[in-house]
PDB file of C-alpha atoms and ligand atoms in Angstrom:
ATOM      1  CA  MET C1096       0.006  -0.022  -0.033  1.00 95.00           C
ATOM      2  CA  ASN C1097       1.413   3.407  -1.021  1.00 98.00           C
ATOM      3  CA  ILE C1098      -0.448   6.515   0.109  1.00 98.00           C
ATOM      4  CA  ILE C1099      -0.177  10.280  -0.004  1.00 98.00           C
ATOM      5  CA  LEU C1100      -1.238  12.348   3.067  1.00 98.00           C
ATOM      6  CA  LEU C1101      -2.139  15.738   1.685  1.00 98.00           C
ATOM      7  CA  GLY C1102      -3.032  18.871   3.587  1.00 97.00           C
ATOM      8  CA  PRO C1103      -1.787  22.342   4.468  1.00 97.00           C
ATOM      9  CA  PRO C1104       0.836  23.016   7.191  1.00 97.00           C
ATOM     10  CA  GLY C1105      -0.454  21.825  10.540  1.00 96.00           C
ATOM     11  CA  ALA C1106      -3.145  19.571   9.006  1.00 97.00           C
ATOM     12  CA  GLY C1107      -1.725  16.592  10.929  1.00 97.00           C
ATOM     13  CA  LYS C1108       0.278  14.800   8.210  1.00 98.00           C
ATOM     14  CA  GLY C1109       3.203  14.075  10.524  1.00 97.00           C
ATOM     15  CA  THR C1110       1.040  13.079  13.468  1.00 97.00           C
ATOM     16  CA  GLN C1111      -1.068  10.679  11.377  1.00 98.00           C
ATOM     17  CA  SER C1112       2.025   9.248   9.626  1.00 98.00           C
ATOM     18  CA  ALA C1113       3.527   8.345  13.004  1.00 97.00           C
ATOM     19  CA  GLY C1114       0.326   6.467  13.886  1.00 97.00           C
ATOM     20  CA  LEU C1115       0.326   4.618  10.597  1.00 98.00           C
ATOM     21  CA  VAL C1116       3.940   3.554  11.074  1.00 98.00           C
ATOM     22  CA  GLU C1117       3.071   2.181  14.501  1.00 96.00           C
ATOM     23  CA  ARG C1118      -0.173   0.471  13.573  1.00 97.00           C
ATOM     24  CA  HIS C1119       0.631  -0.831  10.089  1.00 97.00           C
ATOM     25  CA  GLY C1120       4.423  -1.035   9.852  1.00 97.00           C
ATOM     26  CA  MET C1121       4.441   1.367   6.934  1.00 98.00           C
ATOM     27  CA  LEU C1122       7.353   3.787   6.379  1.00 98.00           C
ATOM     28  CA  GLN C1123       6.953   7.547   6.519  1.00 98.00           C
ATOM     29  CA  LEU C1124       8.669   9.483   3.729  1.00 98.00           C
ATOM     30  CA  SER C1125       8.536  13.113   4.859  1.00 98.00           C
ATOM     31  CA  THR C1126      10.472  15.469   2.616  1.00 98.00           C
ATOM     32  CA  GLY C1127      10.233  18.119   5.395  1.00 98.00           C
ATOM     33  CA  ASP C1128      11.960  15.732   7.836  1.00 97.00           C
ATOM     34  CA  MET C1129      14.569  14.761   5.192  1.00 98.00           C
ATOM     35  CA  LEU C1130      15.332  18.394   4.447  1.00 98.00           C
ATOM     36  CA  ARG C1131      15.565  19.293   8.176  1.00 97.00           C
ATOM     37  CA  ALA C1132      18.040  16.408   8.651  1.00 96.00           C
ATOM     38  CA  ALA C1133      20.063  17.778   5.689  1.00 98.00           C
ATOM     39  CA  VAL C1134      20.045  21.287   7.159  1.00 97.00           C
ATOM     40  CA  LYS C1135      21.227  19.933  10.501  1.00 96.00           C
ATOM     41  CA  ALA C1136      24.032  17.902   8.916  1.00 98.00           C
ATOM     42  CA  GLU C1137      24.966  20.925   6.729  1.00 98.00           C
ATOM     43  CA  THR C1138      25.066  18.801   3.539  1.00 97.00           C
ATOM     44  CA  PRO C1139      25.078  20.702   0.161  1.00 96.00           C
ATOM     45  CA  VAL C1140      21.306  20.089  -0.107  1.00 96.00           C
ATOM     46  CA  GLY C1141      20.762  21.367   3.463  1.00 97.00           C
ATOM     47  CA  VAL C1142      22.874  24.490   2.909  1.00 97.00           C
ATOM     48  CA  LYS C1143      20.795  25.258  -0.231  1.00 95.00           C
ATOM     49  CA  ALA C1144      17.447  24.515   1.415  1.00 97.00           C
ATOM     50  CA  LYS C1145      17.809  26.307   4.705  1.00 97.00           C
ATOM     51  CA  ALA C1146      17.016  29.906   3.631  1.00 97.00           C
ATOM     52  CA  VAL C1147      14.106  28.730   1.442  1.00 98.00           C
ATOM     53  CA  MET C1148      12.565  26.758   4.328  1.00 98.00           C
ATOM     54  CA  ASP C1149      13.067  29.647   6.793  1.00 97.00           C
ATOM     55  CA  ARG C1150      11.040  31.826   4.425  1.00 97.00           C
ATOM     56  CA  GLY C1151       8.321  29.164   4.114  1.00 97.00           C
ATOM     57  CA  GLU C1152       8.804  28.748   0.389  1.00 98.00           C
ATOM     58  CA  LEU C1153       9.215  25.531  -1.527  1.00 98.00           C
ATOM     59  CA  VAL C1154      12.581  23.891  -2.162  1.00 98.00           C
ATOM     60  CA  SER C1155      13.233  22.890  -5.807  1.00 98.00           C
ATOM     61  CA  ASP C1156      11.327  19.934  -7.267  1.00 98.00           C
ATOM     62  CA  GLU C1157      14.581  18.309  -8.336  1.00 98.00           C
ATOM     63  CA  ILE C1158      15.960  18.174  -4.791  1.00 98.00           C
ATOM     64  CA  VAL C1159      12.874  16.683  -3.161  1.00 98.00           C
ATOM     65  CA  SER C1160      12.177  14.190  -5.954  1.00 98.00           C
ATOM     66  CA  GLU C1161      15.748  12.960  -5.723  1.00 98.00           C
ATOM     67  CA  LEU C1162      15.324  12.514  -1.922  1.00 98.00           C
ATOM     68  CA  ILE C1163      12.149  10.483  -2.472  1.00 98.00           C
ATOM     69  CA  ASP C1164      13.713   8.323  -5.179  1.00 98.00           C
ATOM     70  CA  ALA C1165      16.761   7.555  -3.006  1.00 97.00           C
ATOM     71  CA  ASN C1166      14.607   6.690   0.027  1.00 97.00           C
ATOM     72  CA  LEU C1167      12.287   4.458  -1.948  1.00 97.00           C
ATOM     73  CA  ALA C1168      15.261   2.658  -3.470  1.00 97.00           C
ATOM     74  CA  ALA C1169      16.435   1.783   0.036  1.00 96.00           C
ATOM     75  CA  MET C1170      13.067   0.416   1.113  1.00 97.00           C
ATOM     76  CA  ASP C1171      11.922  -3.162   1.260  1.00 95.00           C
ATOM     77  CA  ALA C1172       9.548  -3.852  -1.663  1.00 93.00           C
ATOM     78  CA  GLY C1173       6.900  -5.200   0.703  1.00 94.00           C
ATOM     79  CA  THR C1174       6.825  -2.134   2.970  1.00 97.00           C
ATOM     80  CA  GLY C1175       4.099   0.428   2.291  1.00 98.00           C
ATOM     81  CA  ALA C1176       5.145   4.060   1.858  1.00 98.00           C
ATOM     82  CA  ILE C1177       3.370   7.093   3.348  1.00 98.00           C
ATOM     83  CA  PHE C1178       4.237  10.259   1.382  1.00 98.00           C
ATOM     84  CA  ASP C1179       4.073  13.124   3.879  1.00 98.00           C
ATOM     85  CA  GLY C1180       4.494  16.602   2.336  1.00 98.00           C
ATOM     86  CA  TYR C1181       5.308  15.212  -1.096  1.00 98.00           C
ATOM     87  CA  PRO C1182       4.285  15.847  -3.853  1.00 98.00           C
ATOM     88  CA  ARG C1183       3.724  19.528  -3.428  1.00 98.00           C
ATOM     89  CA  THR C1184       3.675  20.750  -7.040  1.00 98.00           C
ATOM     90  CA  GLU C1185       2.364  19.407 -10.351  1.00 98.00           C
ATOM     91  CA  ALA C1186       5.969  18.654 -11.416  1.00 98.00           C
ATOM     92  CA  GLN C1187       6.501  16.597  -8.236  1.00 98.00           C
ATOM     93  CA  ALA C1188       3.285  14.674  -8.895  1.00 98.00           C
ATOM     94  CA  VAL C1189       4.573  13.762 -12.312  1.00 98.00           C
ATOM     95  CA  ASP C1190       7.962  12.801 -10.811  1.00 98.00           C
ATOM     96  CA  LEU C1191       6.261  10.593  -8.235  1.00 98.00           C
ATOM     97  CA  ASP C1192       4.427   8.569 -10.853  1.00 98.00           C
ATOM     98  CA  ALA C1193       7.716   7.912 -12.636  1.00 98.00           C
ATOM     99  CA  ILE C1194       9.555   7.115  -9.390  1.00 98.00           C
ATOM    100  CA  LEU C1195       6.788   4.683  -8.269  1.00 98.00           C
ATOM    101  CA  ALA C1196       6.811   2.932 -11.648  1.00 97.00           C
ATOM    102  CA  LYS C1197      10.575   2.639 -11.468  1.00 97.00           C
ATOM    103  CA  HIS C1198      10.322   0.894  -8.119  1.00 97.00           C
ATOM    104  CA  GLY C1199       7.418  -1.285  -9.171  1.00 96.00           C
ATOM    105  CA  ARG C1200       4.891   0.446  -6.955  1.00 97.00           C
ATOM    106  CA  THR C1201       1.463   1.962  -7.476  1.00 97.00           C
ATOM    107  CA  LEU C1202      -0.356   4.733  -5.694  1.00 98.00           C
ATOM    108  CA  ASP C1203      -3.350   3.391  -3.777  1.00 98.00           C
ATOM    109  CA  HIS C1204      -4.811   6.378  -1.939  1.00 98.00           C
ATOM    110  CA  VAL C1205      -4.514  10.104  -1.703  1.00 98.00           C
ATOM    111  CA  ILE C1206      -5.932  11.108   1.673  1.00 98.00           C
ATOM    112  CA  GLU C1207      -6.732  14.770   1.990  1.00 98.00           C
ATOM    113  CA  LEU C1208      -6.866  16.136   5.558  1.00 98.00           C
ATOM    114  CA  GLU C1209      -9.473  18.877   5.438  1.00 97.00           C
ATOM    115  CA  VAL C1210      -8.897  21.572   8.011  1.00 96.00           C
ATOM    116  CA  ASN C1211     -10.058  25.016   8.898  1.00 92.00           C
ATOM    117  CA  GLU C1212      -7.196  27.399   8.106  1.00 86.00           C
ATOM    118  CA  ASP C1213      -7.966  29.642  11.102  1.00 85.00           C
ATOM    119  CA  ALA C1214      -7.048  26.794  13.421  1.00 90.00           C
ATOM    120  CA  LEU C1215      -3.717  26.047  11.745  1.00 93.00           C
ATOM    121  CA  VAL C1216      -1.656  28.959  13.050  1.00 93.00           C
ATOM    122  CA  GLU C1217      -2.569  28.008  16.613  1.00 93.00           C
ATOM    123  CA  ARG C1218      -1.733  24.338  15.897  1.00 94.00           C
ATOM    124  CA  ILE C1219       1.628  25.202  14.436  1.00 95.00           C
ATOM    125  CA  THR C1220       2.696  27.810  16.963  1.00 94.00           C
ATOM    126  CA  GLY C1221       1.824  25.345  19.759  1.00 95.00           C
ATOM    127  CA  ARG C1222       3.766  22.433  18.186  1.00 97.00           C
ATOM    128  CA  PHE C1223       6.948  20.995  19.668  1.00 97.00           C
ATOM    129  CA  SER C1224       8.752  17.674  19.330  1.00 97.00           C
ATOM    130  CA  CYS C1225      11.033  15.393  21.256  1.00 98.00           C
ATOM    131  CA  ALA C1226      14.664  16.323  20.492  1.00 97.00           C
ATOM    132  CA  LYS C1227      15.681  12.659  20.749  1.00 97.00           C
ATOM    133  CA  CYS C1228      13.013  10.612  18.951  1.00 96.00           C
ATOM    134  CA  GLY C1229      11.012  13.269  17.107  1.00 95.00           C
ATOM    135  CA  ALA C1230       7.613  12.440  18.660  1.00 96.00           C
ATOM    136  CA  LEU C1231       5.192  15.301  17.937  1.00 96.00           C
ATOM    137  CA  TYR C1232       3.297  17.200  20.584  1.00 97.00           C
ATOM    138  CA  HIS C1233       1.145  20.318  21.017  1.00 96.00           C
ATOM    139  CA  ASP C1234       1.100  22.676  24.032  1.00 96.00           C
ATOM    140  CA  THR C1235      -2.624  22.193  24.628  1.00 95.00           C
ATOM    141  CA  ALA C1236      -4.092  19.682  22.130  1.00 94.00           C
ATOM    142  CA  ASN C1237      -1.496  16.932  22.543  1.00 95.00           C
ATOM    143  CA  PRO C1238       0.883  17.404  25.465  1.00 97.00           C
ATOM    144  CA  PRO C1239       2.989  14.519  26.868  1.00 98.00           C
ATOM    145  CA  ALA C1240       1.160  12.507  29.546  1.00 98.00           C
ATOM    146  CA  LYS C1241       3.796  13.591  32.054  1.00 98.00           C
ATOM    147  CA  GLU C1242       4.821  17.233  31.649  1.00 97.00           C
ATOM    148  CA  GLY C1243       8.344  17.582  30.320  1.00 97.00           C
ATOM    149  CA  VAL C1244       8.875  13.862  29.592  1.00 98.00           C
ATOM    150  CA  CYS C1245       8.483  12.321  26.123  1.00 98.00           C
ATOM    151  CA  ASP C1246       5.816   9.560  26.090  1.00 97.00           C
ATOM    152  CA  SER C1247       7.741   7.550  23.461  1.00 97.00           C
ATOM    153  CA  CYS C1248      11.353   7.595  24.714  1.00 98.00           C
ATOM    154  CA  GLY C1249      11.435   9.288  28.164  1.00 98.00           C
ATOM    155  CA  SER C1250      13.691  12.125  27.012  1.00 98.00           C
ATOM    156  CA  THR C1251      13.292  15.501  28.739  1.00 98.00           C
ATOM    157  CA  GLU C1252      14.691  17.535  25.791  1.00 98.00           C
ATOM    158  CA  PHE C1253      12.240  19.139  23.354  1.00 98.00           C
ATOM    159  CA  LYS C1254      12.561  21.480  20.399  1.00 97.00           C
ATOM    160  CA  ARG C1255      10.528  23.807  18.167  1.00 97.00           C
ATOM    161  CA  ARG C1256      10.879  24.301  14.411  1.00 96.00           C
ATOM    162  CA  PRO C1257      12.424  27.608  13.236  1.00 94.00           C
ATOM    163  CA  ASP C1258       9.688  27.933  10.566  1.00 96.00           C
ATOM    164  CA  ASP C1259       6.883  27.571  13.090  1.00 95.00           C
ATOM    165  CA  ASN C1260       6.160  31.295  13.470  1.00 93.00           C
ATOM    166  CA  GLU C1261       3.017  33.106  12.344  1.00 92.00           C
ATOM    167  CA  GLU C1262       4.616  34.992   9.467  1.00 93.00           C
ATOM    168  CA  THR C1263       6.257  31.923   7.899  1.00 95.00           C
ATOM    169  CA  VAL C1264       3.135  29.836   8.405  1.00 94.00           C
ATOM    170  CA  ARG C1265       1.093  32.379   6.332  1.00 93.00           C
ATOM    171  CA  THR C1266       3.663  31.993   3.479  1.00 96.00           C
ATOM    172  CA  ARG C1267       3.528  28.192   3.757  1.00 97.00           C
ATOM    173  CA  MET C1268      -0.279  28.346   3.519  1.00 96.00           C
ATOM    174  CA  GLN C1269      -0.101  30.533   0.445  1.00 97.00           C
ATOM    175  CA  GLU C1270       2.327  28.120  -1.184  1.00 98.00           C
ATOM    176  CA  TYR C1271      -0.070  25.301  -0.372  1.00 97.00           C
ATOM    177  CA  ARG C1272      -3.016  27.021  -1.963  1.00 97.00           C
ATOM    178  CA  ALA C1273      -1.110  28.196  -5.028  1.00 98.00           C
ATOM    179  CA  LYS C1274       1.050  25.172  -5.791  1.00 98.00           C
ATOM    180  CA  THR C1275      -0.115  22.096  -3.925  1.00 98.00           C
ATOM    181  CA  ALA C1276      -3.928  22.239  -3.931  1.00 97.00           C
ATOM    182  CA  PRO C1277      -3.916  22.235  -7.796  1.00 98.00           C
ATOM    183  CA  ILE C1278      -2.517  18.698  -7.867  1.00 98.00           C
ATOM    184  CA  LEU C1279      -5.730  17.277  -6.391  1.00 98.00           C
ATOM    185  CA  PRO C1280      -7.904  17.294  -9.528  1.00 98.00           C
ATOM    186  CA  GLY C1281      -5.389  15.038 -11.287  1.00 98.00           C
ATOM    187  CA  TYR C1282      -5.730  12.479  -8.538  1.00 98.00           C
ATOM    188  CA  GLU C1283      -9.490  12.945  -8.437  1.00 98.00           C
ATOM    189  CA  ALA C1284      -9.629  11.986 -12.059  1.00 98.00           C
ATOM    190  CA  ARG C1285      -8.012   8.687 -11.026  1.00 98.00           C
ATOM    191  CA  SER C1286     -10.644   8.170  -8.297  1.00 98.00           C
ATOM    192  CA  ILE C1287      -8.074   7.703  -5.544  1.00 98.00           C
ATOM    193  CA  VAL C1288      -8.821  10.739  -3.341  1.00 98.00           C
ATOM    194  CA  THR C1289     -10.657  10.460  -0.018  1.00 98.00           C
ATOM    195  CA  ARG C1290     -11.256  13.420   2.275  1.00 98.00           C
ATOM    196  CA  VAL C1291     -11.048  13.130   5.979  1.00 98.00           C
ATOM    197  CA  ASP C1292     -12.120  15.700   8.584  1.00 98.00           C
ATOM    198  CA  GLY C1293      -8.748  16.819   9.956  1.00 97.00           C
ATOM    199  CA  MET C1294     -10.427  19.012  12.585  1.00 97.00           C
ATOM    200  CA  ALA C1295     -11.602  15.890  14.509  1.00 97.00           C
ATOM    201  CA  GLY C1296      -9.502  14.594  17.393  1.00 96.00           C
ATOM    202  CA  ILE C1297      -6.232  12.775  16.534  1.00 96.00           C
ATOM    203  CA  GLU C1298      -7.690   9.339  17.374  1.00 97.00           C
ATOM    204  CA  ASP C1299     -10.814  10.001  15.268  1.00 98.00           C
ATOM    205  CA  VAL C1300      -8.752  11.106  12.292  1.00 98.00           C
ATOM    206  CA  ALA C1301      -6.631   7.925  12.689  1.00 98.00           C
ATOM    207  CA  ALA C1302      -9.775   5.746  12.725  1.00 98.00           C
ATOM    208  CA  ALA C1303     -11.083   7.418   9.567  1.00 98.00           C
ATOM    209  CA  ILE C1304      -7.786   6.796   7.824  1.00 98.00           C
ATOM    210  CA  ASP C1305      -7.732   3.166   8.935  1.00 98.00           C
ATOM    211  CA  GLY C1306     -11.263   2.820   7.455  1.00 98.00           C
ATOM    212  CA  ILE C1307      -9.895   3.978   4.084  1.00 98.00           C
ATOM    213  CA  LEU C1308      -6.990   1.530   4.178  1.00 97.00           C
ATOM    214  CA  SER C1309      -8.981  -1.527   5.238  1.00 94.00           C
TER     215      SER C1309
HETATM  216  P1  LIG M 744       6.924  20.166   6.154  1.00 75.54           P
HETATM  217  O1  LIG M 744       7.802  19.708   7.206  1.00 75.54           O
HETATM  218  O2  LIG M 744       6.295  19.171   5.223  1.00 75.54           O
HETATM  219  O3  LIG M 744       5.848  21.130   6.757  1.00 75.54           O
HETATM  220  P2  LIG M 744       4.299  21.425   6.375  1.00 75.54           P
HETATM  221  O4  LIG M 744       3.744  20.875   5.158  1.00 75.54           O
HETATM  222  O5  LIG M 744       4.213  22.901   6.521  1.00 75.54           O
HETATM  223  O6  LIG M 744       3.522  20.638   7.391  1.00 75.54           O
HETATM  224  P3  LIG M 744       3.752  20.567   8.922  1.00 75.54           P
HETATM  225  O7  LIG M 744       4.817  19.572   9.220  1.00 75.54           O
HETATM  226  O8  LIG M 744       3.909  21.929   9.461  1.00 75.54           O
HETATM  227  O9  LIG M 744       2.327  20.044   9.398  1.00 75.54           O
HETATM  228  P4  LIG M 744       1.748  18.584   9.570  1.00 75.54           P
HETATM  229  O10 LIG M 744       0.606  18.474   8.599  1.00 75.54           O
HETATM  230  O11 LIG M 744       2.820  17.538   9.508  1.00 75.54           O
HETATM  231  O12 LIG M 744       1.156  18.704  11.039  1.00 75.54           O
HETATM  232  P5  LIG M 744       1.550  17.954  12.380  1.00 75.54           P
HETATM  233  O13 LIG M 744       1.130  16.534  12.359  1.00 75.54           O
HETATM  234  O14 LIG M 744       2.962  18.247  12.774  1.00 75.54           O
HETATM  235  O15 LIG M 744       7.738  21.175   5.213  1.00 75.54           O
HETATM  236  C1  LIG M 744       8.561  22.230   5.753  1.00 75.54           C
HETATM  237  C2  LIG M 744       9.258  23.001   4.673  1.00 75.54           C
HETATM  238  O16 LIG M 744      10.155  22.085   3.978  1.00 75.54           O
HETATM  239  C3  LIG M 744       8.381  23.567   3.589  1.00 75.54           C
HETATM  240  O17 LIG M 744       7.827  24.835   3.952  1.00 75.54           O
HETATM  241  C4  LIG M 744       9.325  23.676   2.373  1.00 75.54           C
HETATM  242  O18 LIG M 744      10.219  24.725   2.510  1.00 75.54           O
HETATM  243  C5  LIG M 744      10.169  22.348   2.545  1.00 75.54           C
HETATM  244  N1  LIG M 744       9.544  21.216   1.860  1.00 75.54           N
HETATM  245  C6  LIG M 744       9.137  20.043   2.448  1.00 75.54           C
HETATM  246  N2  LIG M 744       8.645  19.222   1.463  1.00 75.54           N
HETATM  247  C7  LIG M 744       8.769  19.827   0.282  1.00 75.54           C
HETATM  248  C8  LIG M 744       8.418  19.484  -1.029  1.00 75.54           C
HETATM  249  N3  LIG M 744       7.849  18.317  -1.319  1.00 75.54           N
HETATM  250  N4  LIG M 744       8.686  20.401  -2.034  1.00 75.54           N
HETATM  251  C9  LIG M 744       9.288  21.583  -1.746  1.00 75.54           C
HETATM  252  N5  LIG M 744       9.637  21.988  -0.517  1.00 75.54           N
HETATM  253  C10 LIG M 744       9.401  21.125   0.525  1.00 75.54           C
HETATM  254  O19 LIG M 744       0.566  18.688  13.428  1.00 75.54           O
HETATM  255  C11 LIG M 744       0.761  20.054  13.754  1.00 75.54           C
HETATM  256  C12 LIG M 744       0.430  20.295  15.234  1.00 75.54           C
HETATM  257  O20 LIG M 744      -0.950  20.068  15.445  1.00 75.54           O
HETATM  258  C13 LIG M 744       1.179  19.340  16.195  1.00 75.54           C
HETATM  259  O21 LIG M 744       1.484  20.062  17.370  1.00 75.54           O
HETATM  260  C14 LIG M 744       0.168  18.289  16.499  1.00 75.54           C
HETATM  261  O22 LIG M 744       0.347  17.738  17.825  1.00 75.54           O
HETATM  262  C15 LIG M 744      -1.170  19.029  16.418  1.00 75.54           C
HETATM  263  N6  LIG M 744      -2.264  18.192  15.879  1.00 75.54           N
HETATM  264  C16 LIG M 744      -2.172  17.256  14.827  1.00 75.54           C
HETATM  265  N7  LIG M 744      -3.393  16.711  14.570  1.00 75.54           N
HETATM  266  C17 LIG M 744      -4.256  17.311  15.426  1.00 75.54           C
HETATM  267  C18 LIG M 744      -5.686  17.119  15.647  1.00 75.54           C
HETATM  268  N8  LIG M 744      -6.388  16.274  14.917  1.00 75.54           N
HETATM  269  N9  LIG M 744      -6.234  17.898  16.620  1.00 75.54           N
HETATM  270  C19 LIG M 744      -5.494  18.772  17.326  1.00 75.54           C
HETATM  271  N10 LIG M 744      -4.183  18.961  17.211  1.00 75.54           N
HETATM  272  C20 LIG M 744      -3.580  18.235  16.230  1.00 75.54           C
HETATM  273 MG1  LIG M 745       4.883  17.555   9.203  1.00 75.54          MG
END
């Protein structure tokens, strides 16, 4: 099973991917996470991407498609892929079809997380993650069970993303509307799009996604 989780910044793509990995043994391919790792490691890709990401704009199609191709090549053929934050442009959607074909895979579902944009700024400015294992949290909607301690690994170190400020979030939303939303009709024409209410609680969204995959 290969699926795309589509939705604007803060829609819950990362949160739901983590649940799918845990429940179904799929692998999450998040271009945002790959790029952040490259920035941290100061690789040539990371150095190029950093300023673009800090502005909330999109990194080049070539860079992200190469990252996806390399990650899929390293995956077991039997493991399902969750594309989180990719594709984000029409060119990337075309690239993904070619990359999937190259690796003998097909796209089964595009799941669109429908959210109210007004809620997204609050979701994003309240987000933090475990510095050790990357588990995602929110100040009010999804805090760790024990304050200051990661539920998943017990670490007490947390971090926030540099692009999680109101100004950058607005740019990221504009980029989504202008460049990413237009890829949906192409998938609709293939009858593989299902919409899920991303404003529901995290568990309810997960149950709706499981319903689509079953
Ligand atoms: P990326 O990392 O992909 O960021 P994004 O698309 O802006 O999405 P987010 O990660 O912010 O949101 P999410 O949907 O994962 O939400 P989450 O689950 O964390 O990309 C970052 C940058 O990298 C881009 O701006 C671009 O520069 C570059 N980039 C990446 N991919 C690219 C590509 N393909 N092409 C070009 N450039 C690319 O949830 C958010 C918060 O809400 C959390 O705190 C969570 O706990 C909470 N939450 C989640 N679900 C719920 C719920 N149901 N109810 C209440 N709270 C919830
Ligand atoms: Mg994410």
